[in-house]
């Protein structure tokens, strides 16, 4: 199944790697080292050379406990980076934002995907996304980044997440977003205890049957720290295991920090599939 991202076609029946380019001073796990335009472009270029099909550029941290960022600050962080990557790197740029003005500006500058961890719930977000004509990734989050990990509860996490995502799909489609421009994401770590994350991981096939390509992000996340007892800088093997499971379960886009290693892991899954 082909999907078009700012003129670039990708086969969503395959698993693609999305590299994370944080442009936040307090970024989740790179400590804000890529906080200048040049370094962000360099990082994006390396990720693409390593096999990433997407680079995801975000200016607002969504890690647990993160504070919101003012709209102008987010625009100032993200736009110069998107503009510079679009000019010099041959890739699909995903913009990680929930802010309508950032969606519009990013699309004008060459972004090919809107990745919204709030599933276009902010006022004006559905309209902005629709106007750009870009594909959108709708992610499930319970609560808000500041408080979401404070004892999240579900009746049945897989059903609850699927129901939420389908409600958002219906809302977006009613507003004019076309069905062939939607990706879904269960939102690992976003208002979920370890047991919830594991139940969702085990049940990714049940989300597949909703009929939309899936995007997932587990790279270096706390869930992997809980399982392995490792600090964030030592979670590469666990991140690769999680990415491999996702690829085996048919996830279309896997969002990661460590592109080169993940691309190799995904190649093994793809090679096995090609044998039939
Ligand atoms: C921005 N961001 C951080 N984690 C993420 C995840 O798991 N999925 C998506 N779509 N975006 C994420």
PDB file of C-alpha atoms and ligand atoms in Angstrom:
ATOM      1  CA  UNK A   1       0.000   0.000   0.000  1.00  0.00           C
ATOM      2  CA  UNK A   2       1.612   3.249  -1.189  1.00  0.00           C
ATOM      3  CA  UNK A   3       1.469   6.497   0.758  1.00  0.00           C
ATOM      4  CA  UNK A   4       2.769   9.826  -0.553  1.00  0.00           C
ATOM      5  CA  UNK A   5       4.701  12.217   1.695  1.00  0.00           C
ATOM      6  CA  UNK A   6       5.381  15.577   0.020  1.00  0.00           C
ATOM      7  CA  UNK A   7       5.871  13.874  -3.340  1.00  0.00           C
ATOM      8  CA  UNK A   8       7.808  10.850  -2.019  1.00  0.00           C
ATOM      9  CA  UNK A   9       6.024   7.508  -2.281  1.00  0.00           C
ATOM     10  CA  UNK A  10       6.648   4.796   0.302  1.00  0.00           C
ATOM     11  CA  UNK A  11       5.253   1.283   0.489  1.00  0.00           C
ATOM     12  CA  UNK A  12       3.531   1.013   3.863  1.00  0.00           C
ATOM     13  CA  UNK A  13       3.483  -2.791   3.578  1.00  0.00           C
ATOM     14  CA  UNK A  14       7.183  -2.587   4.475  1.00  0.00           C
ATOM     15  CA  UNK A  15       8.824  -1.388   7.700  1.00  0.00           C
ATOM     16  CA  UNK A  16      10.636   1.965   7.495  1.00  0.00           C
ATOM     17  CA  UNK A  17      12.889   3.615  10.051  1.00  0.00           C
ATOM     18  CA  UNK A  18      12.248   7.166  11.271  1.00  0.00           C
ATOM     19  CA  UNK A  19      15.197   8.951  12.876  1.00  0.00           C
ATOM     20  CA  UNK A  20      14.581  11.343  15.760  1.00  0.00           C
ATOM     21  CA  UNK A  21      15.989  14.866  15.466  1.00  0.00           C
ATOM     22  CA  UNK A  22      15.272  16.726  18.675  1.00  0.00           C
ATOM     23  CA  UNK A  23      15.613  20.479  18.677  1.00  0.00           C
ATOM     24  CA  UNK A  24      14.777  20.949  22.341  1.00  0.00           C
ATOM     25  CA  UNK A  25      17.272  22.181  24.935  1.00  0.00           C
ATOM     26  CA  UNK A  26      16.084  19.412  27.301  1.00  0.00           C
ATOM     27  CA  UNK A  27      15.823  16.659  24.701  1.00  0.00           C
ATOM     28  CA  UNK A  28      14.905  13.195  25.951  1.00  0.00           C
ATOM     29  CA  UNK A  29      18.177  11.408  25.502  1.00  0.00           C
ATOM     30  CA  UNK A  30      20.673  13.423  23.503  1.00  0.00           C
ATOM     31  CA  UNK A  31      20.900  16.256  26.043  1.00  0.00           C
ATOM     32  CA  UNK A  32      20.154  18.882  23.406  1.00  0.00           C
ATOM     33  CA  UNK A  33      23.476  18.353  21.600  1.00  0.00           C
ATOM     34  CA  UNK A  34      21.820  18.855  18.204  1.00  0.00           C
ATOM     35  CA  UNK A  35      20.371  22.145  19.163  1.00  0.00           C
ATOM     36  CA  UNK A  36      21.695  24.190  16.301  1.00  0.00           C
ATOM     37  CA  UNK A  37      20.510  24.119  12.723  1.00  0.00           C
ATOM     38  CA  UNK A  38      23.830  22.878  11.396  1.00  0.00           C
ATOM     39  CA  UNK A  39      24.064  20.023  13.844  1.00  0.00           C
ATOM     40  CA  UNK A  40      20.453  19.019  13.247  1.00  0.00           C
ATOM     41  CA  UNK A  41      21.052  18.931   9.491  1.00  0.00           C
ATOM     42  CA  UNK A  42      24.230  16.935   9.989  1.00  0.00           C
ATOM     43  CA  UNK A  43      22.359  14.479  12.160  1.00  0.00           C
ATOM     44  CA  UNK A  44      19.517  14.168   9.627  1.00  0.00           C
ATOM     45  CA  UNK A  45      21.996  13.617   6.794  1.00  0.00           C
ATOM     46  CA  UNK A  46      23.762  10.863   8.725  1.00  0.00           C
ATOM     47  CA  UNK A  47      20.436   9.191   9.584  1.00  0.00           C
ATOM     48  CA  UNK A  48      19.414   9.153   5.947  1.00  0.00           C
ATOM     49  CA  UNK A  49      22.840   7.790   4.925  1.00  0.00           C
ATOM     50  CA  UNK A  50      22.257   5.087   7.552  1.00  0.00           C
ATOM     51  CA  UNK A  51      18.952   4.142   5.947  1.00  0.00           C
ATOM     52  CA  UNK A  52      16.248   6.256   7.587  1.00  0.00           C
ATOM     53  CA  UNK A  53      13.262   6.914   5.325  1.00  0.00           C
ATOM     54  CA  UNK A  54      11.962   9.680   7.619  1.00  0.00           C
ATOM     55  CA  UNK A  55      13.480  12.202   9.999  1.00  0.00           C
ATOM     56  CA  UNK A  56      11.155  13.427  12.741  1.00  0.00           C
ATOM     57  CA  UNK A  57      11.862  17.009  13.805  1.00  0.00           C
ATOM     58  CA  UNK A  58      10.370  18.182  17.087  1.00  0.00           C
ATOM     59  CA  UNK A  59      10.789  21.318  19.182  1.00  0.00           C
ATOM     60  CA  UNK A  60       8.648  20.430  22.195  1.00  0.00           C
ATOM     61  CA  UNK A  61       9.727  17.662  24.526  1.00  0.00           C
ATOM     62  CA  UNK A  62       6.967  15.142  25.196  1.00  0.00           C
ATOM     63  CA  UNK A  63       8.848  13.067  27.751  1.00  0.00           C
ATOM     64  CA  UNK A  64       7.061  12.440  31.060  1.00  0.00           C
ATOM     65  CA  UNK A  65       7.095  15.604  33.192  1.00  0.00           C
ATOM     66  CA  UNK A  66       7.942  17.930  30.266  1.00  0.00           C
ATOM     67  CA  UNK A  67       6.652  21.510  30.339  1.00  0.00           C
ATOM     68  CA  UNK A  68       4.763  22.963  27.347  1.00  0.00           C
ATOM     69  CA  UNK A  69       6.629  25.292  24.961  1.00  0.00           C
ATOM     70  CA  UNK A  70       5.268  28.661  23.763  1.00  0.00           C
ATOM     71  CA  UNK A  71       4.071  28.689  20.153  1.00  0.00           C
ATOM     72  CA  UNK A  72       6.645  31.231  18.929  1.00  0.00           C
ATOM     73  CA  UNK A  73       9.449  29.348  20.656  1.00  0.00           C
ATOM     74  CA  UNK A  74       8.383  26.116  18.953  1.00  0.00           C
ATOM     75  CA  UNK A  75       8.240  27.875  15.564  1.00  0.00           C
ATOM     76  CA  UNK A  76      11.705  29.365  16.161  1.00  0.00           C
ATOM     77  CA  UNK A  77      13.182  25.998  17.051  1.00  0.00           C
ATOM     78  CA  UNK A  78      11.621  23.847  14.367  1.00  0.00           C
ATOM     79  CA  UNK A  79      11.202  25.968  11.233  1.00  0.00           C
ATOM     80  CA  UNK A  80      14.857  26.807  10.485  1.00  0.00           C
ATOM     81  CA  UNK A  81      15.750  23.138  10.927  1.00  0.00           C
ATOM     82  CA  UNK A  82      12.997  21.898   8.613  1.00  0.00           C
ATOM     83  CA  UNK A  83      13.877  24.511   6.020  1.00  0.00           C
ATOM     84  CA  UNK A  84      17.563  23.552   6.110  1.00  0.00           C
ATOM     85  CA  UNK A  85      16.914  19.784   5.986  1.00  0.00           C
ATOM     86  CA  UNK A  86      14.445  20.195   3.126  1.00  0.00           C
ATOM     87  CA  UNK A  87      17.067  22.154   1.181  1.00  0.00           C
ATOM     88  CA  UNK A  88      19.910  19.719   1.621  1.00  0.00           C
ATOM     89  CA  UNK A  89      18.758  16.198   2.585  1.00  0.00           C
ATOM     90  CA  UNK A  90      16.734  13.844   0.373  1.00  0.00           C
ATOM     91  CA  UNK A  91      14.212  12.438   2.859  1.00  0.00           C
ATOM     92  CA  UNK A  92      10.677  12.638   4.196  1.00  0.00           C
ATOM     93  CA  UNK A  93      10.607  15.230   6.976  1.00  0.00           C
ATOM     94  CA  UNK A  94       8.095  14.526   9.697  1.00  0.00           C
ATOM     95  CA  UNK A  95       7.158  17.378  11.999  1.00  0.00           C
ATOM     96  CA  UNK A  96       6.491  16.329  15.576  1.00  0.00           C
ATOM     97  CA  UNK A  97       3.985  18.949  16.696  1.00  0.00           C
ATOM     98  CA  UNK A  98       0.483  19.541  18.059  1.00  0.00           C
ATOM     99  CA  UNK A  99       0.490  23.256  17.170  1.00  0.00           C
ATOM    100  CA  UNK A 100      -1.548  24.336  14.114  1.00  0.00           C
ATOM    101  CA  UNK A 101       0.781  27.207  13.092  1.00  0.00           C
ATOM    102  CA  UNK A 102       3.790  24.860  13.235  1.00  0.00           C
ATOM    103  CA  UNK A 103       1.960  22.322  11.043  1.00  0.00           C
ATOM    104  CA  UNK A 104       1.217  24.990   8.426  1.00  0.00           C
ATOM    105  CA  UNK A 105       4.685  26.510   8.446  1.00  0.00           C
ATOM    106  CA  UNK A 106       6.411  23.111   8.403  1.00  0.00           C
ATOM    107  CA  UNK A 107       4.323  22.041   5.398  1.00  0.00           C
ATOM    108  CA  UNK A 108       5.239  25.264   3.554  1.00  0.00           C
ATOM    109  CA  UNK A 109       8.902  24.592   4.246  1.00  0.00           C
ATOM    110  CA  UNK A 110       8.842  21.019   2.894  1.00  0.00           C
ATOM    111  CA  UNK A 111       7.650  18.678   5.653  1.00  0.00           C
ATOM    112  CA  UNK A 112       5.928  15.521   4.405  1.00  0.00           C
ATOM    113  CA  UNK A 113       4.206  14.165   7.531  1.00  0.00           C
ATOM    114  CA  UNK A 114       2.534  15.612  10.625  1.00  0.00           C
ATOM    115  CA  UNK A 115       3.292  13.521  13.695  1.00  0.00           C
ATOM    116  CA  UNK A 116       0.929  14.629  16.460  1.00  0.00           C
ATOM    117  CA  UNK A 117       1.159  12.927  19.848  1.00  0.00           C
ATOM    118  CA  UNK A 118      -2.160  14.638  20.704  1.00  0.00           C
ATOM    119  CA  UNK A 119      -3.938  13.160  17.663  1.00  0.00           C
ATOM    120  CA  UNK A 120      -4.972  16.618  16.351  1.00  0.00           C
ATOM    121  CA  UNK A 121      -6.944  17.380  19.534  1.00  0.00           C
ATOM    122  CA  UNK A 122      -5.694  20.959  19.958  1.00  0.00           C
ATOM    123  CA  UNK A 123      -8.138  23.600  18.703  1.00  0.00           C
ATOM    124  CA  UNK A 124      -7.567  24.231  15.006  1.00  0.00           C
ATOM    125  CA  UNK A 125      -5.218  21.251  14.563  1.00  0.00           C
ATOM    126  CA  UNK A 126      -7.536  19.110  12.401  1.00  0.00           C
ATOM    127  CA  UNK A 127      -8.222  22.068  10.114  1.00  0.00           C
ATOM    128  CA  UNK A 128      -4.544  22.967   9.858  1.00  0.00           C
ATOM    129  CA  UNK A 129      -3.536  19.380   9.088  1.00  0.00           C
ATOM    130  CA  UNK A 130      -6.276  19.093   6.481  1.00  0.00           C
ATOM    131  CA  UNK A 131      -5.242  22.332   4.786  1.00  0.00           C
ATOM    132  CA  UNK A 132      -1.652  21.096   4.444  1.00  0.00           C
ATOM    133  CA  UNK A 133      -2.889  17.976   2.631  1.00  0.00           C
ATOM    134  CA  UNK A 134      -0.141  15.984   4.343  1.00  0.00           C
ATOM    135  CA  UNK A 135      -0.488  12.538   5.908  1.00  0.00           C
ATOM    136  CA  UNK A 136      -0.956  12.632   9.683  1.00  0.00           C
ATOM    137  CA  UNK A 137       0.045  10.266  12.450  1.00  0.00           C
ATOM    138  CA  UNK A 138      -2.587  10.151  15.194  1.00  0.00           C
ATOM    139  CA  UNK A 139      -1.135   8.935  18.483  1.00  0.00           C
ATOM    140  CA  UNK A 140      -2.875   7.810  21.665  1.00  0.00           C
ATOM    141  CA  UNK A 141      -1.890   9.553  24.887  1.00  0.00           C
ATOM    142  CA  UNK A 142      -3.730   9.313  28.207  1.00  0.00           C
ATOM    143  CA  UNK A 143      -3.445  12.634  30.033  1.00  0.00           C
ATOM    144  CA  UNK A 144      -0.752  15.220  29.290  1.00  0.00           C
ATOM    145  CA  UNK A 145       3.057  14.873  29.300  1.00  0.00           C
ATOM    146  CA  UNK A 146       3.350  16.666  32.666  1.00  0.00           C
ATOM    147  CA  UNK A 147       1.261  14.103  34.544  1.00  0.00           C
ATOM    148  CA  UNK A 148       0.571  11.172  32.238  1.00  0.00           C
ATOM    149  CA  UNK A 149       2.660   8.600  34.096  1.00  0.00           C
ATOM    150  CA  UNK A 150       0.877   9.159  37.432  1.00  0.00           C
ATOM    151  CA  UNK A 151      -0.811   5.780  37.818  1.00  0.00           C
ATOM    152  CA  UNK A 152      -2.597   5.445  34.450  1.00  0.00           C
ATOM    153  CA  UNK A 153      -5.599   3.098  34.467  1.00  0.00           C
ATOM    154  CA  UNK A 154      -7.502   1.324  31.698  1.00  0.00           C
ATOM    155  CA  UNK A 155     -10.398  -1.087  31.608  1.00  0.00           C
ATOM    156  CA  UNK A 156      -8.753  -2.945  28.722  1.00  0.00           C
ATOM    157  CA  UNK A 157      -5.807  -1.067  27.310  1.00  0.00           C
ATOM    158  CA  UNK A 158      -5.820  -2.524  23.774  1.00  0.00           C
ATOM    159  CA  UNK A 159      -9.558  -1.978  23.337  1.00  0.00           C
ATOM    160  CA  UNK A 160      -9.435   1.494  24.936  1.00  0.00           C
ATOM    161  CA  UNK A 161      -6.550   2.617  22.706  1.00  0.00           C
ATOM    162  CA  UNK A 162      -8.180   1.175  19.560  1.00  0.00           C
ATOM    163  CA  UNK A 163     -11.489   2.860  20.404  1.00  0.00           C
ATOM    164  CA  UNK A 164      -9.797   6.219  20.990  1.00  0.00           C
ATOM    165  CA  UNK A 165      -7.819   6.007  17.749  1.00  0.00           C
ATOM    166  CA  UNK A 166     -10.882   5.090  15.698  1.00  0.00           C
ATOM    167  CA  UNK A 167     -12.842   7.978  17.278  1.00  0.00           C
ATOM    168  CA  UNK A 168     -10.073  10.335  16.227  1.00  0.00           C
ATOM    169  CA  UNK A 169      -9.970   8.837  12.725  1.00  0.00           C
ATOM    170  CA  UNK A 170     -13.732   9.351  12.367  1.00  0.00           C
ATOM    171  CA  UNK A 171     -13.446  12.927  13.640  1.00  0.00           C
ATOM    172  CA  UNK A 172     -10.591  13.738  11.258  1.00  0.00           C
ATOM    173  CA  UNK A 173     -12.270  12.077   8.265  1.00  0.00           C
ATOM    174  CA  UNK A 174     -15.505  13.963   8.980  1.00  0.00           C
ATOM    175  CA  UNK A 175     -13.454  17.180   8.897  1.00  0.00           C
ATOM    176  CA  UNK A 176     -12.004  16.259   5.491  1.00  0.00           C
ATOM    177  CA  UNK A 177      -8.763  14.410   6.226  1.00  0.00           C
ATOM    178  CA  UNK A 178      -8.638  11.591   3.707  1.00  0.00           C
ATOM    179  CA  UNK A 179      -8.479   7.987   4.952  1.00  0.00           C
ATOM    180  CA  UNK A 180      -5.411   7.212   2.857  1.00  0.00           C
ATOM    181  CA  UNK A 181      -3.457   9.898   4.733  1.00  0.00           C
ATOM    182  CA  UNK A 182      -3.762   8.485   8.246  1.00  0.00           C
ATOM    183  CA  UNK A 183      -1.247   6.513  10.301  1.00  0.00           C
ATOM    184  CA  UNK A 184      -2.023   5.312  13.827  1.00  0.00           C
ATOM    185  CA  UNK A 185       0.223   4.982  16.877  1.00  0.00           C
ATOM    186  CA  UNK A 186      -0.635   3.373  20.245  1.00  0.00           C
ATOM    187  CA  UNK A 187       1.726   5.798  22.004  1.00  0.00           C
ATOM    188  CA  UNK A 188       4.124   3.611  23.975  1.00  0.00           C
ATOM    189  CA  UNK A 189       4.980   5.327  27.259  1.00  0.00           C
ATOM    190  CA  UNK A 190       2.311   8.006  26.943  1.00  0.00           C
ATOM    191  CA  UNK A 191       0.129   7.460  30.005  1.00  0.00           C
ATOM    192  CA  UNK A 192       0.878   3.744  30.227  1.00  0.00           C
ATOM    193  CA  UNK A 193       2.329   1.517  32.918  1.00  0.00           C
ATOM    194  CA  UNK A 194       4.709  -1.259  31.877  1.00  0.00           C
ATOM    195  CA  UNK A 195       1.920  -3.829  31.755  1.00  0.00           C
ATOM    196  CA  UNK A 196      -0.067  -1.587  29.384  1.00  0.00           C
ATOM    197  CA  UNK A 197       2.930  -1.105  27.083  1.00  0.00           C
ATOM    198  CA  UNK A 198       3.564  -4.840  26.992  1.00  0.00           C
ATOM    199  CA  UNK A 199      -0.076  -5.675  26.312  1.00  0.00           C
ATOM    200  CA  UNK A 200      -0.077  -3.190  23.432  1.00  0.00           C
ATOM    201  CA  UNK A 201       3.173  -4.569  22.047  1.00  0.00           C
ATOM    202  CA  UNK A 202       1.803  -8.103  22.151  1.00  0.00           C
ATOM    203  CA  UNK A 203      -1.407  -6.961  20.464  1.00  0.00           C
ATOM    204  CA  UNK A 204      -0.042  -4.813  17.629  1.00  0.00           C
ATOM    205  CA  UNK A 205      -1.758  -7.115  15.134  1.00  0.00           C
ATOM    206  CA  UNK A 206      -5.115  -6.128  16.647  1.00  0.00           C
ATOM    207  CA  UNK A 207      -4.316  -2.496  15.858  1.00  0.00           C
ATOM    208  CA  UNK A 208      -3.192  -3.487  12.346  1.00  0.00           C
ATOM    209  CA  UNK A 209      -6.666  -4.746  11.582  1.00  0.00           C
ATOM    210  CA  UNK A 210      -8.058  -1.237  12.057  1.00  0.00           C
ATOM    211  CA  UNK A 211      -6.809  -0.811   8.488  1.00  0.00           C
ATOM    212  CA  UNK A 212      -4.318   2.052   8.853  1.00  0.00           C
ATOM    213  CA  UNK A 213      -0.512   1.822   8.729  1.00  0.00           C
ATOM    214  CA  UNK A 214       1.062   1.833  12.188  1.00  0.00           C
ATOM    215  CA  UNK A 215       3.904   3.977  13.515  1.00  0.00           C
ATOM    216  CA  UNK A 216       5.507   3.142  16.860  1.00  0.00           C
ATOM    217  CA  UNK A 217       8.215   4.591  19.085  1.00  0.00           C
ATOM    218  CA  UNK A 218       9.844   2.596  21.869  1.00  0.00           C
ATOM    219  CA  UNK A 219      13.478   3.630  21.385  1.00  0.00           C
ATOM    220  CA  UNK A 220      15.310   4.077  24.728  1.00  0.00           C
ATOM    221  CA  UNK A 221      12.008   4.534  26.562  1.00  0.00           C
ATOM    222  CA  UNK A 222      11.438   3.959  30.286  1.00  0.00           C
ATOM    223  CA  UNK A 223       9.477   0.774  29.559  1.00  0.00           C
ATOM    224  CA  UNK A 224      12.746  -0.733  28.289  1.00  0.00           C
ATOM    225  CA  UNK A 225      14.546   0.540  31.385  1.00  0.00           C
ATOM    226  CA  UNK A 226      11.967  -1.182  33.577  1.00  0.00           C
ATOM    227  CA  UNK A 227      12.396  -4.457  31.726  1.00  0.00           C
ATOM    228  CA  UNK A 228      16.214  -4.444  31.597  1.00  0.00           C
ATOM    229  CA  UNK A 229      17.216  -2.312  34.594  1.00  0.00           C
ATOM    230  CA  UNK A 230      19.396  -0.233  32.195  1.00  0.00           C
ATOM    231  CA  UNK A 231      19.869   3.545  32.138  1.00  0.00           C
ATOM    232  CA  UNK A 232      18.756   5.448  29.057  1.00  0.00           C
ATOM    233  CA  UNK A 233      22.231   5.366  27.428  1.00  0.00           C
ATOM    234  CA  UNK A 234      22.383   1.592  27.695  1.00  0.00           C
ATOM    235  CA  UNK A 235      19.092   0.663  26.102  1.00  0.00           C
ATOM    236  CA  UNK A 236      20.232   0.001  22.526  1.00  0.00           C
ATOM    237  CA  UNK A 237      19.885  -3.809  22.671  1.00  0.00           C
ATOM    238  CA  UNK A 238      16.422  -3.523  24.216  1.00  0.00           C
ATOM    239  CA  UNK A 239      15.448  -0.853  21.657  1.00  0.00           C
ATOM    240  CA  UNK A 240      16.549  -3.155  18.833  1.00  0.00           C
ATOM    241  CA  UNK A 241      14.534  -6.028  20.287  1.00  0.00           C
ATOM    242  CA  UNK A 242      11.465  -3.774  20.475  1.00  0.00           C
ATOM    243  CA  UNK A 243      11.981  -2.531  16.904  1.00  0.00           C
ATOM    244  CA  UNK A 244      12.390  -6.098  15.652  1.00  0.00           C
ATOM    245  CA  UNK A 245       9.140  -7.166  17.318  1.00  0.00           C
ATOM    246  CA  UNK A 246       7.395  -4.172  15.751  1.00  0.00           C
ATOM    247  CA  UNK A 247       8.761  -5.014  12.289  1.00  0.00           C
ATOM    248  CA  UNK A 248       7.751  -8.670  12.682  1.00  0.00           C
ATOM    249  CA  UNK A 249       4.249  -7.527  13.551  1.00  0.00           C
ATOM    250  CA  UNK A 250       4.034  -5.454  10.366  1.00  0.00           C
ATOM    251  CA  UNK A 251       4.515  -1.933  11.735  1.00  0.00           C
ATOM    252  CA  UNK A 252       5.163   0.488   8.858  1.00  0.00           C
ATOM    253  CA  UNK A 253       7.250   3.151  10.610  1.00  0.00           C
ATOM    254  CA  UNK A 254       9.569   2.659  13.594  1.00  0.00           C
ATOM    255  CA  UNK A 255      10.710   5.873  15.331  1.00  0.00           C
ATOM    256  CA  UNK A 256      14.224   5.546  16.782  1.00  0.00           C
ATOM    257  CA  UNK A 257      17.359   7.303  17.976  1.00  0.00           C
ATOM    258  CA  UNK A 258      19.791   4.650  16.673  1.00  0.00           C
ATOM    259  CA  UNK A 259      19.070   4.481  12.950  1.00  0.00           C
ATOM    260  CA  UNK A 260      22.006   2.446  11.626  1.00  0.00           C
ATOM    261  CA  UNK A 261      21.508  -0.417  14.065  1.00  0.00           C
ATOM    262  CA  UNK A 262      17.719  -0.427  13.671  1.00  0.00           C
ATOM    263  CA  UNK A 263      17.944  -0.448   9.871  1.00  0.00           C
ATOM    264  CA  UNK A 264      20.080  -3.590  10.099  1.00  0.00           C
ATOM    265  CA  UNK A 265      17.561  -5.239  12.432  1.00  0.00           C
ATOM    266  CA  UNK A 266      14.676  -4.353  10.110  1.00  0.00           C
ATOM    267  CA  UNK A 267      16.644  -5.650   7.100  1.00  0.00           C
ATOM    268  CA  UNK A 268      16.780  -9.084   8.737  1.00  0.00           C
ATOM    269  CA  UNK A 269      12.996  -9.099   9.138  1.00  0.00           C
ATOM    270  CA  UNK A 270      12.480  -7.864   5.572  1.00  0.00           C
ATOM    271  CA  UNK A 271      14.899 -10.485   4.198  1.00  0.00           C
ATOM    272  CA  UNK A 272      13.010 -13.246   5.970  1.00  0.00           C
ATOM    273  CA  UNK A 273       9.729 -11.917   4.575  1.00  0.00           C
ATOM    274  CA  UNK A 274      11.087 -11.755   1.051  1.00  0.00           C
ATOM    275  CA  UNK A 275      11.694 -15.524   1.231  1.00  0.00           C
ATOM    276  CA  UNK A 276       7.940 -15.931   1.658  1.00  0.00           C
TER     277      UNK A 276
HETATM  278  C1  LIG B   1       7.286  12.578  19.511  1.00  0.00           C
HETATM  279  N1  LIG B   1       7.209  11.214  19.991  1.00  0.00           N
HETATM  280  C2  LIG B   1       7.822  10.687  21.094  1.00  0.00           C
HETATM  281  N2  LIG B   1       7.499   9.391  21.228  1.00  0.00           N
HETATM  282  C3  LIG B   1       6.660   9.093  20.202  1.00  0.00           C
HETATM  283  C4  LIG B   1       5.975   7.948  19.796  1.00  0.00           C
HETATM  284  O1  LIG B   1       6.046   6.825  20.493  1.00  0.00           O
HETATM  285  N3  LIG B   1       5.201   7.998  18.711  1.00  0.00           N
HETATM  286  C5  LIG B   1       5.089   9.155  17.997  1.00  0.00           C
HETATM  287  N4  LIG B   1       4.286   9.150  16.907  1.00  0.00           N
HETATM  288  N5  LIG B   1       5.713  10.287  18.332  1.00  0.00           N
HETATM  289  C6  LIG B   1       6.480  10.248  19.417  1.00  0.00           C
END
